[in-house]
């Protein structure tokens, strides 16, 4: 059972072999919050646990980002005193690191305010507060992830995104990810507008060892979804159904209407479906991913993000901007090209890997 928050916790503490700076053993903060609100919010900062393998993948995928501007943030906190130059340098590094102007200003102000109100004097303590504020943004207020509910007979995830974002690949990786956990997964080839999309999905389905329900190119996507749901409930006995959709832009009215139809079919067949709508975004597009996500969010009620190609870019800071500006949590991160290269996103692991050269 997952704990509250966006850290993909499974009821265990963060299992890093080292105790992070600013934290007592067990994951409790050493700082005294300045008000009751901080007590309530920061009590959620106990570190979540993801598999050690996922921690390593996320760490490795941020190598290029660490070598960029954001990787130099740690050097700003090597001085002996907290001075104005520290905050100016931090703001500049965040903005240049694709965190975005709005999110960067918010992050610096929140950190600076806590340092002042809590009477923090040591630069290392200020650095820990920065990390905590980053985690605060990444956690947000979104509900727990709801695609792998073991109490539900069939969980349905709708996967959306533009062509070229890594959507088909992400579906294959996600299917493999859950199959390794012993789940019974089926994929619906709802992108009937491109024959190549159906063929590619079948290949990824074979690699993942799961069934792919598909019709001929040009078929009604709603009919594909209907048949996939029936097959999942009957012959396939699946408990997770991943629905592919046509790569689309928000300006394509017909395709967006098709999306609406797919949602309606799912809702009529399964209570409260789809249970998650995951938008696949290409991390290499940086701040452009924000604009793309805003357009999609207004049309299809996106509930989470799968961020692909994080290992291929130095723009890892966009993760903070996505969580802050969209209010949509990053759920999974693509960390490479292999089918196993998908990691659960954990805010603490991400922040440590992003800022610590030896994370």
Coordinates of C-alpha atoms in Angstrom, one line a residue:
X1 CA 0.0 0.0 0.0
X2 CA 1.4 3.4 -1.0
X3 CA 1.9 6.1 1.6
X4 CA 0.5 9.6 1.0
X5 CA 2.6 11.8 -1.4
X6 CA 4.4 11.4 -4.7
X7 CA 7.4 9.5 -3.6
X8 CA 6.1 6.1 -4.6
X9 CA 6.7 4.9 -1.1
X10 CA 5.7 1.4 -0.1
X11 CA 5.5 1.9 3.6
X12 CA 9.3 1.7 4.2
X13 CA 11.9 4.3 4.9
X14 CA 14.5 5.5 2.4
X15 CA 17.2 2.9 2.3
X16 CA 20.2 4.9 1.4
X17 CA 23.3 3.6 3.2
X18 CA 24.2 7.1 4.3
X19 CA 22.2 9.5 6.5
X20 CA 21.6 12.7 4.4
X21 CA 22.9 16.0 5.7
X22 CA 20.4 17.7 7.9
X23 CA 18.6 14.5 8.8
X24 CA 18.8 12.4 11.9
X25 CA 18.9 8.6 11.5
X26 CA 15.4 7.5 10.5
X27 CA 14.9 10.4 8.1
X28 CA 13.7 13.1 10.6
X29 CA 14.6 16.7 10.1
X30 CA 17.2 18.3 12.4
X31 CA 15.7 21.8 11.8
X32 CA 13.0 23.3 13.9
X33 CA 10.2 24.4 11.7
X34 CA 9.1 28.0 12.3
X35 CA 5.4 27.3 12.3
X36 CA 2.8 24.5 12.6
X37 CA 2.3 24.5 8.8
X38 CA 5.9 23.6 8.3
X39 CA 5.6 20.8 10.8
X40 CA 2.7 19.3 8.9
X41 CA 4.4 19.8 5.5
X42 CA 7.9 18.7 6.4
X43 CA 6.7 15.7 8.3
X44 CA 6.0 14.3 4.8
X45 CA 9.8 14.7 4.0
X46 CA 10.7 11.3 5.5
X47 CA 12.4 9.6 2.6
X48 CA 10.4 7.3 0.5
X49 CA 11.8 4.0 -0.7
X50 CA 12.2 2.9 -4.3
X51 CA 14.2 -0.1 -5.4
X52 CA 18.0 0.3 -5.3
X53 CA 18.0 -0.5 -9.0
X54 CA 15.7 2.5 -9.6
X55 CA 17.8 4.8 -7.5
X56 CA 20.9 3.9 -9.5
X57 CA 19.1 4.3 -12.8
X58 CA 17.8 7.8 -11.8
X59 CA 21.2 8.7 -10.6
X60 CA 22.9 7.7 -13.9
X61 CA 20.2 9.4 -16.0
X62 CA 21.1 12.7 -14.4
X63 CA 24.8 12.6 -15.2
X64 CA 24.5 15.1 -18.1
X65 CA 22.5 17.5 -15.9
X66 CA 25.0 17.2 -13.1
X67 CA 27.8 18.2 -15.6
X68 CA 25.8 21.2 -16.5
X69 CA 24.8 24.4 -14.6
X70 CA 22.7 22.6 -11.9
X71 CA 25.7 20.5 -11.0
X72 CA 27.5 23.6 -9.9
X73 CA 24.9 24.5 -7.3
X74 CA 26.8 22.6 -4.6
X75 CA 29.8 24.8 -5.1
X76 CA 27.8 27.8 -4.2
X77 CA 27.3 26.3 -0.7
X78 CA 30.9 25.7 0.0
X79 CA 31.5 29.1 1.7
X80 CA 31.6 29.9 5.4
X81 CA 28.9 32.5 5.5
X82 CA 25.4 33.0 4.0
X83 CA 25.6 36.2 1.9
X84 CA 23.5 37.8 -0.8
X85 CA 25.8 36.5 -3.5
X86 CA 24.7 33.0 -2.6
X87 CA 21.1 33.7 -3.4
X88 CA 21.9 35.6 -6.6
X89 CA 24.2 32.8 -7.8
X90 CA 21.5 30.2 -6.9
X91 CA 18.8 32.0 -8.8
X92 CA 21.0 32.3 -11.9
X93 CA 22.0 28.6 -11.8
X94 CA 18.4 27.4 -11.5
X95 CA 17.1 29.6 -14.3
X96 CA 20.0 28.5 -16.6
X97 CA 19.4 24.9 -15.6
X98 CA 15.9 24.9 -17.2
X99 CA 14.0 25.1 -13.9
X100 CA 12.2 28.2 -15.3
X101 CA 12.1 31.7 -14.0
X102 CA 8.9 31.4 -12.0
X103 CA 9.8 28.2 -10.3
X104 CA 13.4 29.4 -9.7
X105 CA 12.3 32.6 -8.0
X106 CA 9.8 30.7 -5.8
X107 CA 12.4 28.1 -4.8
X108 CA 15.0 30.8 -3.9
X109 CA 12.5 32.8 -1.9
X110 CA 11.2 29.8 0.0
X111 CA 14.7 28.7 0.9
X112 CA 15.9 32.2 1.9
X113 CA 12.8 32.8 4.0
X114 CA 13.3 29.6 6.0
X115 CA 17.0 30.3 6.5
X116 CA 16.1 33.7 7.9
X117 CA 13.1 32.7 10.1
X118 CA 14.9 29.6 11.5
X119 CA 18.0 31.6 12.3
X120 CA 20.2 29.2 10.2
X121 CA 23.9 30.2 10.1
X122 CA 25.7 27.3 8.5
X123 CA 25.9 27.2 4.7
X124 CA 25.5 23.4 4.8
X125 CA 22.2 23.7 6.7
X126 CA 21.0 26.2 4.1
X127 CA 21.9 23.7 1.4
X128 CA 19.8 21.1 3.1
X129 CA 16.8 23.5 3.3
X130 CA 17.2 24.0 -0.5
X131 CA 16.9 20.3 -1.0
X132 CA 13.8 20.1 1.2
X133 CA 12.1 22.9 -0.7
X134 CA 12.8 21.1 -4.0
X135 CA 11.2 18.0 -2.5
X136 CA 8.3 20.1 -1.3
X137 CA 7.7 21.2 -4.9
X138 CA 8.1 17.7 -6.4
X139 CA 5.7 16.1 -3.9
X140 CA 3.0 18.7 -4.4
X141 CA -0.6 17.9 -3.3
X142 CA -1.6 15.3 -5.9
X143 CA -3.3 12.1 -4.7
X144 CA -1.4 8.8 -4.5
X145 CA -0.7 7.0 -7.8
X146 CA -3.8 4.9 -8.7
X147 CA -2.8 2.6 -11.6
X148 CA -1.6 -0.3 -9.5
X149 CA -4.5 -0.6 -7.0
X150 CA -4.5 -4.3 -6.0
X151 CA -8.0 -4.0 -4.6
X152 CA -9.5 -3.1 -8.1
X153 CA -10.2 -5.8 -10.6
X154 CA -9.0 -3.8 -13.5
X155 CA -6.8 -0.7 -13.5
X156 CA -6.9 1.4 -16.7
X157 CA -4.2 3.8 -17.7
X158 CA -4.6 6.1 -20.7
X159 CA -1.2 7.1 -22.2
X160 CA -1.1 10.3 -24.3
X161 CA 1.6 12.4 -26.0
X162 CA 2.8 13.7 -29.3
X163 CA 4.6 11.5 -31.8
X164 CA 8.3 11.3 -31.1
X165 CA 8.0 11.8 -27.4
X166 CA 8.7 8.1 -26.6
X167 CA 5.1 7.2 -26.0
X168 CA 5.1 3.7 -27.6
X169 CA 8.4 2.8 -25.9
X170 CA 7.2 4.0 -22.5
X171 CA 4.1 1.8 -22.8
X172 CA 6.3 -1.2 -23.5
X173 CA 8.6 -0.4 -20.6
X174 CA 5.6 0.2 -18.2
X175 CA 4.1 -3.1 -19.2
X176 CA 7.4 -4.9 -18.5
X177 CA 7.8 -3.0 -15.3
X178 CA 4.4 -4.2 -13.9
X179 CA 4.8 -7.7 -15.3
X180 CA 8.0 -8.0 -13.3
X181 CA 6.0 -7.3 -10.2
X182 CA 3.7 -10.2 -11.0
X183 CA 0.9 -8.1 -12.5
X184 CA -1.2 -9.3 -15.4
X185 CA -0.9 -6.6 -18.1
X186 CA -2.7 -6.1 -21.4
X187 CA -2.1 -3.3 -23.9
X188 CA -4.7 -1.7 -26.2
X189 CA -3.4 -0.4 -29.5
X190 CA -5.7 2.7 -29.6
X191 CA -3.6 4.6 -32.1
X192 CA -5.3 3.2 -35.2
X193 CA -4.3 6.2 -37.4
X194 CA -0.8 4.8 -38.1
X195 CA -0.2 1.2 -39.1
X196 CA 3.4 1.6 -37.9
X197 CA 2.2 2.5 -34.4
X198 CA 0.3 -0.8 -34.2
X199 CA 3.2 -2.8 -35.4
X200 CA 5.6 -1.1 -33.0
X201 CA 3.3 -1.7 -30.1
X202 CA 3.1 -5.4 -31.0
X203 CA 6.9 -5.6 -31.0
X204 CA 7.1 -3.9 -27.5
X205 CA 4.3 -6.2 -26.3
X206 CA 6.3 -9.2 -27.3
X207 CA 9.4 -7.9 -25.6
X208 CA 7.4 -7.3 -22.4
X209 CA 5.6 -10.6 -22.6
X210 CA 2.1 -9.2 -22.6
X211 CA -0.9 -9.4 -24.9
X212 CA -1.7 -6.5 -27.3
X213 CA -5.3 -6.1 -28.4
X214 CA -5.3 -4.5 -31.9
X215 CA -7.7 -3.9 -34.8
X216 CA -6.8 -3.1 -38.4
X217 CA -5.3 0.4 -39.2
X218 CA -8.1 2.9 -39.5
X219 CA -10.4 1.1 -37.2
X220 CA -12.5 2.9 -34.5
X221 CA -10.2 3.4 -31.4
X222 CA -13.3 3.2 -29.2
X223 CA -14.0 -0.3 -30.5
X224 CA -10.4 -1.3 -29.8
X225 CA -10.7 -0.1 -26.2
X226 CA -14.0 -1.8 -25.7
X227 CA -12.6 -5.1 -26.9
X228 CA -9.4 -4.7 -24.9
X229 CA -11.5 -4.1 -21.7
X230 CA -13.6 -7.2 -22.4
X231 CA -10.5 -9.3 -23.1
X232 CA -8.8 -8.0 -20.0
X233 CA -11.8 -9.0 -17.9
X234 CA -12.4 -12.3 -19.5
X235 CA -9.9 -14.3 -21.6
X236 CA -6.7 -12.4 -20.5
X237 CA -7.7 -12.1 -16.9
X238 CA -5.6 -8.9 -16.7
X239 CA -5.5 -6.4 -13.8
X240 CA -3.8 -3.6 -15.6
X241 CA -4.8 -2.3 -19.1
X242 CA -2.6 0.3 -20.8
X243 CA -4.2 2.2 -23.6
X244 CA -2.1 3.7 -26.4
X245 CA -3.6 6.8 -28.1
X246 CA -2.8 8.6 -31.4
X247 CA 0.1 11.0 -31.2
X248 CA -1.6 14.3 -31.4
X249 CA -1.3 18.0 -31.0
X250 CA -3.9 19.9 -28.9
X251 CA -4.9 21.8 -32.0
X252 CA -6.2 18.7 -33.8
X253 CA -9.9 18.8 -32.9
X254 CA -10.8 15.4 -34.5
X255 CA -8.1 13.6 -32.6
X256 CA -9.0 15.2 -29.3
X257 CA -12.6 14.2 -29.9
X258 CA -11.4 10.6 -30.4
X259 CA -9.7 10.9 -27.0
X260 CA -13.0 12.0 -25.5
X261 CA -14.7 9.0 -27.0
X262 CA -12.0 6.6 -25.6
X263 CA -12.5 8.0 -22.2
X264 CA -16.2 7.6 -22.4
X265 CA -15.9 4.0 -23.5
X266 CA -13.6 3.2 -20.6
X267 CA -15.9 5.0 -18.1
X268 CA -18.9 3.0 -19.2
X269 CA -17.1 -0.3 -18.9
X270 CA -15.1 0.2 -15.7
X271 CA -15.9 2.3 -12.7
X272 CA -14.1 5.7 -12.6
X273 CA -11.8 4.7 -15.5
X274 CA -9.4 5.7 -16.7
X275 CA -7.7 5.7 -13.3
X276 CA -4.6 7.5 -14.5
X277 CA -4.0 9.7 -17.6
X278 CA -0.2 9.7 -18.1
X279 CA 1.3 12.3 -20.5
X280 CA 4.6 11.3 -22.0
X281 CA 7.1 14.2 -22.3
X282 CA 10.5 14.4 -23.9
X283 CA 13.0 15.8 -21.4
X284 CA 15.3 17.0 -24.2
X285 CA 12.7 19.7 -25.1
X286 CA 13.3 21.5 -21.9
X287 CA 10.8 24.4 -21.2
X288 CA 8.9 23.5 -24.4
X289 CA 7.7 20.5 -22.6
X290 CA 5.8 22.8 -20.2
X291 CA 3.9 24.5 -23.0
X292 CA 3.0 21.1 -24.5
X293 CA 1.8 19.8 -21.1
X294 CA -0.3 22.8 -20.5
X295 CA -2.1 22.3 -23.8
X296 CA -2.7 18.6 -23.1
X297 CA -3.8 19.2 -19.5
X298 CA -6.5 21.5 -20.6
X299 CA -7.9 18.9 -22.9
X300 CA -7.5 15.5 -21.3
X301 CA -7.1 16.0 -17.5
X302 CA -3.6 14.7 -17.3
X303 CA -2.9 13.1 -13.8
X304 CA 0.8 12.3 -14.2
X305 CA 3.9 12.5 -16.4
X306 CA 6.3 10.0 -17.8
X307 CA 9.5 11.9 -18.6
X308 CA 11.5 10.2 -21.3
X309 CA 15.1 10.6 -22.5
X310 CA 16.3 12.2 -19.2
X311 CA 19.6 10.4 -19.8
X312 CA 20.1 12.2 -23.1
X313 CA 19.8 15.8 -21.8
X314 CA 21.3 18.3 -19.4
X315 CA 17.9 19.8 -18.9
X316 CA 16.9 17.7 -15.9
X317 CA 15.8 20.9 -14.1
X318 CA 12.6 20.8 -16.1
X319 CA 11.3 18.2 -13.7
X320 CA 10.9 20.9 -11.0
X321 CA 9.2 23.2 -13.4
X322 CA 6.7 20.5 -14.5
X323 CA 5.7 19.7 -10.9
X324 CA 5.5 23.4 -9.9
X325 CA 3.8 25.0 -12.9
X326 CA 1.5 22.2 -13.9
X327 CA 0.7 20.8 -10.5
X328 CA 1.1 17.4 -12.1
X329 CA 3.6 14.9 -10.6
X330 CA 6.3 13.0 -12.5
X331 CA 5.5 9.4 -12.0
X332 CA 8.1 7.6 -14.0
X333 CA 11.4 8.5 -15.7
X334 CA 12.9 6.9 -18.8
X335 CA 16.5 6.3 -18.1
X336 CA 17.8 4.6 -21.3
X337 CA 16.8 2.6 -24.4
X338 CA 16.4 -0.9 -22.9
X339 CA 13.0 -2.2 -21.9
X340 CA 14.2 -2.3 -18.3
X341 CA 15.2 1.4 -18.4
X342 CA 12.2 2.9 -16.6
X343 CA 12.4 4.0 -13.0
X344 CA 9.8 5.1 -10.4
X345 CA 10.3 8.8 -9.7
X346 CA 11.2 9.6 -6.1
X347 CA 11.7 13.2 -5.1
X348 CA 14.5 12.6 -2.6
X349 CA 16.5 10.3 -4.8
X350 CA 16.1 12.9 -7.7
X351 CA 17.2 15.8 -5.6
X352 CA 20.2 14.0 -4.1
X353 CA 21.2 12.7 -7.5
X354 CA 20.8 16.2 -9.1
X355 CA 22.8 18.1 -6.5
X356 CA 25.3 15.8 -5.0
X357 CA 28.3 14.9 -7.1
X358 CA 28.7 11.7 -5.0
X359 CA 25.0 10.9 -4.7

